[in-house]
Amino acid sequence: MTDALFIYVPPILIIAGTLGNFMSFLIMRSKEFRNTPSSFIYSVLAITDTAVLYTGLLRYWLVEVWDYDPRLDSDAACKIHLFVTYLIGHLSACYLMLLTIERVISVFFPMHCKTLCSKKRMVIAVVIATLVETAFNSIFF
């Protein structure tokens, strides 16, 4: 039973997640949403969540079905995969945190939301979060 779950469920999750994140990305980049500060974070989050599926879940599926682990190819492949896997997971959580902060500001400080949560500030926050998480996860090298 467990083997069947690891064989059949991951491809379904990867395909459904990829399609869902792709549609989310397209909607957030549409004309109606493009200029909102949260649409940028949602777009980046869609890309990051898709990367989580491909770096994490895909590896487990490859090990289970094909008995192939990309981490065993070389020391460099192992380190790079570990770095990317943890980085993407941490970035996804950071982007959710930024989105939550933006929502809190819009609820508790609605009059200041346009200035505190401008699109430019959201882009800067995403860049800073990405740089901090990249430095944090550089321990794998």
PDB file of C-alpha atoms in Angstrom:
ATOM      1  CA  MET A   1       0.000   0.000   0.000  1.00  0.00           C
ATOM      2  CA  THR A   2       2.732   2.464   0.950  1.00  0.00           C
ATOM      3  CA  ASP A   3       4.706   1.622  -2.186  1.00  0.00           C
ATOM      4  CA  ALA A   4       1.667   2.300  -4.339  1.00  0.00           C
ATOM      5  CA  LEU A   5       1.243   5.707  -2.696  1.00  0.00           C
ATOM      6  CA  PHE A   6       4.860   6.640  -3.428  1.00  0.00           C
ATOM      7  CA  ILE A   7       4.571   5.425  -7.010  1.00  0.00           C
ATOM      8  CA  TYR A   8       1.226   6.893  -8.120  1.00  0.00           C
ATOM      9  CA  VAL A   9       0.536   9.957  -5.974  1.00  0.00           C
ATOM     10  CA  PRO A  10       3.686  12.085  -6.600  1.00  0.00           C
ATOM     11  CA  PRO A  11       3.165  12.387 -10.388  1.00  0.00           C
ATOM     12  CA  ILE A  12      -0.427  13.460  -9.774  1.00  0.00           C
ATOM     13  CA  LEU A  13       0.680  16.049  -7.208  1.00  0.00           C
ATOM     14  CA  ILE A  14       3.475  17.311  -9.453  1.00  0.00           C
ATOM     15  CA  ILE A  15       1.191  17.693 -12.484  1.00  0.00           C
ATOM     16  CA  ALA A  16      -1.698  19.237 -10.518  1.00  0.00           C
ATOM     17  CA  GLY A  17       0.650  21.527  -8.593  1.00  0.00           C
ATOM     18  CA  THR A  18       2.442  22.658 -11.734  1.00  0.00           C
ATOM     19  CA  LEU A  19      -0.811  23.413 -13.547  1.00  0.00           C
ATOM     20  CA  GLY A  20      -2.320  25.160 -10.523  1.00  0.00           C
ATOM     21  CA  ASN A  21       0.766  27.275  -9.908  1.00  0.00           C
ATOM     22  CA  PHE A  22       1.014  28.108 -13.613  1.00  0.00           C
ATOM     23  CA  MET A  23      -2.614  29.288 -13.659  1.00  0.00           C
ATOM     24  CA  SER A  24      -2.058  31.259 -10.463  1.00  0.00           C
ATOM     25  CA  PHE A  25       1.005  32.896 -11.996  1.00  0.00           C
ATOM     26  CA  LEU A  26      -0.912  33.825 -15.155  1.00  0.00           C
ATOM     27  CA  ILE A  27      -3.793  35.290 -13.171  1.00  0.00           C
ATOM     28  CA  MET A  28      -1.496  37.328 -10.947  1.00  0.00           C
ATOM     29  CA  ARG A  29       0.346  38.688 -13.981  1.00  0.00           C
ATOM     30  CA  SER A  30      -2.915  39.640 -15.753  1.00  0.00           C
ATOM     31  CA  LYS A  31      -3.812  43.266 -16.329  1.00  0.00           C
ATOM     32  CA  GLU A  32      -6.308  43.383 -13.440  1.00  0.00           C
ATOM     33  CA  PHE A  33      -3.842  42.191 -10.786  1.00  0.00           C
ATOM     34  CA  ARG A  34      -0.425  43.159 -12.161  1.00  0.00           C
ATOM     35  CA  ASN A  35      -0.127  46.451 -10.295  1.00  0.00           C
ATOM     36  CA  THR A  36      -1.136  45.232  -6.840  1.00  0.00           C
ATOM     37  CA  PRO A  37       1.695  44.661  -4.349  1.00  0.00           C
ATOM     38  CA  SER A  38       0.471  41.239  -3.296  1.00  0.00           C
ATOM     39  CA  SER A  39       0.282  39.986  -6.906  1.00  0.00           C
ATOM     40  CA  PHE A  40       4.053  40.147  -7.157  1.00  0.00           C
ATOM     41  CA  ILE A  41       4.496  37.996  -4.050  1.00  0.00           C
ATOM     42  CA  TYR A  42       1.814  35.555  -5.242  1.00  0.00           C
ATOM     43  CA  SER A  43       3.619  35.260  -8.584  1.00  0.00           C
ATOM     44  CA  VAL A  44       6.975  34.593  -6.937  1.00  0.00           C
ATOM     45  CA  LEU A  45       5.297  32.162  -4.546  1.00  0.00           C
ATOM     46  CA  ALA A  46       3.782  30.222  -7.468  1.00  0.00           C
ATOM     47  CA  ILE A  47       7.235  29.823  -9.020  1.00  0.00           C
ATOM     48  CA  THR A  48       8.791  28.863  -5.696  1.00  0.00           C
ATOM     49  CA  ASP A  49       6.096  26.317  -4.880  1.00  0.00           C
ATOM     50  CA  THR A  50       6.534  24.703  -8.286  1.00  0.00           C
ATOM     51  CA  ALA A  51      10.269  24.487  -7.629  1.00  0.00           C
ATOM     52  CA  VAL A  52       9.546  22.812  -4.271  1.00  0.00           C
ATOM     53  CA  LEU A  53       7.626  20.103  -6.114  1.00  0.00           C
ATOM     54  CA  TYR A  54      10.473  19.496  -8.543  1.00  0.00           C
ATOM     55  CA  THR A  55      13.355  19.584  -6.085  1.00  0.00           C
ATOM     56  CA  GLY A  56      11.739  17.711  -3.223  1.00  0.00           C
ATOM     57  CA  LEU A  57       8.900  15.469  -4.320  1.00  0.00           C
ATOM     58  CA  LEU A  58      10.383  14.564  -7.693  1.00  0.00           C
ATOM     59  CA  ARG A  59      13.558  13.269  -6.030  1.00  0.00           C
ATOM     60  CA  TYR A  60      11.588  10.960  -3.730  1.00  0.00           C
ATOM     61  CA  TRP A  61       9.580   9.684  -6.677  1.00  0.00           C
ATOM     62  CA  LEU A  62      12.745   9.028  -8.720  1.00  0.00           C
ATOM     63  CA  VAL A  63      14.235   7.080  -5.811  1.00  0.00           C
ATOM     64  CA  GLU A  64      11.071   5.019  -5.338  1.00  0.00           C
ATOM     65  CA  VAL A  65      10.264   4.257  -8.977  1.00  0.00           C
ATOM     66  CA  TRP A  66      13.599   4.308 -10.800  1.00  0.00           C
ATOM     67  CA  ASP A  67      15.958   3.709  -7.883  1.00  0.00           C
ATOM     68  CA  TYR A  68      17.845   6.818  -8.945  1.00  0.00           C
ATOM     69  CA  ASP A  69      18.961   9.487  -6.484  1.00  0.00           C
ATOM     70  CA  PRO A  70      20.481  12.598  -8.068  1.00  0.00           C
ATOM     71  CA  ARG A  71      22.335  13.274  -4.818  1.00  0.00           C
ATOM     72  CA  LEU A  72      24.411  10.147  -5.358  1.00  0.00           C
ATOM     73  CA  ASP A  73      25.832  11.330  -8.689  1.00  0.00           C
ATOM     74  CA  SER A  74      28.644  13.313  -7.067  1.00  0.00           C
ATOM     75  CA  ASP A  75      29.513  15.338  -4.004  1.00  0.00           C
ATOM     76  CA  ALA A  76      28.794  18.519  -5.941  1.00  0.00           C
ATOM     77  CA  ALA A  77      25.371  17.243  -7.058  1.00  0.00           C
ATOM     78  CA  CYS A  78      24.539  16.330  -3.477  1.00  0.00           C
ATOM     79  CA  LYS A  79      25.541  19.728  -2.125  1.00  0.00           C
ATOM     80  CA  ILE A  80      23.784  21.643  -4.882  1.00  0.00           C
ATOM     81  CA  HIS A  81      20.593  19.622  -4.513  1.00  0.00           C
ATOM     82  CA  LEU A  82      20.591  20.033  -0.736  1.00  0.00           C
ATOM     83  CA  PHE A  83      21.214  23.765  -1.084  1.00  0.00           C
ATOM     84  CA  VAL A  84      18.482  24.270  -3.670  1.00  0.00           C
ATOM     85  CA  THR A  85      15.972  22.075  -1.834  1.00  0.00           C
ATOM     86  CA  TYR A  86      16.370  23.867   1.475  1.00  0.00           C
ATOM     87  CA  LEU A  87      16.652  27.299  -0.141  1.00  0.00           C
ATOM     88  CA  ILE A  88      13.435  26.886  -2.097  1.00  0.00           C
ATOM     89  CA  GLY A  89      11.569  25.596   0.964  1.00  0.00           C
ATOM     90  CA  HIS A  90      12.792  28.471   3.102  1.00  0.00           C
ATOM     91  CA  LEU A  91      12.005  31.014   0.394  1.00  0.00           C
ATOM     92  CA  SER A  92       8.472  29.704   0.087  1.00  0.00           C
ATOM     93  CA  ALA A  93       7.963  30.180   3.832  1.00  0.00           C
ATOM     94  CA  CYS A  94       9.535  33.671   3.709  1.00  0.00           C
ATOM     95  CA  TYR A  95       7.296  34.745   0.852  1.00  0.00           C
ATOM     96  CA  LEU A  96       4.250  33.526   2.771  1.00  0.00           C
ATOM     97  CA  MET A  97       5.463  35.539   5.749  1.00  0.00           C
ATOM     98  CA  LEU A  98       5.793  38.670   3.577  1.00  0.00           C
ATOM     99  CA  LEU A  99       2.306  38.102   2.235  1.00  0.00           C
ATOM    100  CA  THR A 100       0.978  37.728   5.777  1.00  0.00           C
ATOM    101  CA  ILE A 101       2.705  40.935   6.874  1.00  0.00           C
ATOM    102  CA  GLU A 102       1.159  42.748   3.918  1.00  0.00           C
ATOM    103  CA  ARG A 103      -2.293  41.405   4.889  1.00  0.00           C
ATOM    104  CA  VAL A 104      -1.816  42.427   8.538  1.00  0.00           C
ATOM    105  CA  ILE A 105      -0.833  45.945   7.513  1.00  0.00           C
ATOM    106  CA  SER A 106      -3.823  46.210   5.190  1.00  0.00           C
ATOM    107  CA  VAL A 107      -6.197  45.144   7.989  1.00  0.00           C
ATOM    108  CA  PHE A 108      -4.744  47.060  10.931  1.00  0.00           C
ATOM    109  CA  PHE A 109      -3.417  50.112   9.072  1.00  0.00           C
ATOM    110  CA  PRO A 110      -5.629  50.484   5.987  1.00  0.00           C
ATOM    111  CA  MET A 111      -4.869  54.191   5.603  1.00  0.00           C
ATOM    112  CA  HIS A 112      -1.109  53.546   5.422  1.00  0.00           C
ATOM    113  CA  CYS A 113      -1.197  50.367   3.370  1.00  0.00           C
ATOM    114  CA  LYS A 114      -0.578  52.057   0.014  1.00  0.00           C
ATOM    115  CA  THR A 115       2.628  53.678   1.253  1.00  0.00           C
ATOM    116  CA  LEU A 116       3.892  50.870   3.497  1.00  0.00           C
ATOM    117  CA  CYS A 117       3.139  48.075   1.034  1.00  0.00           C
ATOM    118  CA  SER A 118       3.900  49.570  -2.341  1.00  0.00           C
ATOM    119  CA  LYS A 119       4.942  47.271  -5.163  1.00  0.00           C
ATOM    120  CA  LYS A 120       8.467  48.676  -5.038  1.00  0.00           C
ATOM    121  CA  ARG A 121       8.752  47.860  -1.326  1.00  0.00           C
ATOM    122  CA  MET A 122       7.431  44.348  -1.925  1.00  0.00           C
ATOM    123  CA  VAL A 123      10.038  43.769  -4.632  1.00  0.00           C
ATOM    124  CA  ILE A 124      12.745  45.035  -2.272  1.00  0.00           C
ATOM    125  CA  ALA A 125      11.422  42.782   0.525  1.00  0.00           C
ATOM    126  CA  VAL A 126      11.473  39.740  -1.784  1.00  0.00           C
ATOM    127  CA  VAL A 127      15.026  40.520  -2.915  1.00  0.00           C
ATOM    128  CA  ILE A 128      16.220  40.979   0.670  1.00  0.00           C
ATOM    129  CA  ALA A 129      14.498  37.765   1.805  1.00  0.00           C
ATOM    130  CA  THR A 130      16.062  35.886  -1.112  1.00  0.00           C
ATOM    131  CA  LEU A 131      19.542  37.204  -0.347  1.00  0.00           C
ATOM    132  CA  VAL A 132      19.231  36.445   3.381  1.00  0.00           C
ATOM    133  CA  GLU A 133      17.968  32.918   2.746  1.00  0.00           C
ATOM    134  CA  THR A 134      20.684  32.311   0.142  1.00  0.00           C
ATOM    135  CA  ALA A 135      23.339  33.362   2.652  1.00  0.00           C
ATOM    136  CA  PHE A 136      21.663  31.311   5.378  1.00  0.00           C
ATOM    137  CA  ASN A 137      21.574  28.172   3.229  1.00  0.00           C
ATOM    138  CA  SER A 138      25.111  28.577   1.922  1.00  0.00           C
ATOM    139  CA  ILE A 139      26.092  26.366   4.863  1.00  0.00           C
ATOM    140  CA  PHE A 140      25.519  23.394   2.524  1.00  0.00           C
ATOM    141  CA  PHE A 141      28.589  24.405   0.534  1.00  0.00           C
TER     142      PHE A 141
END
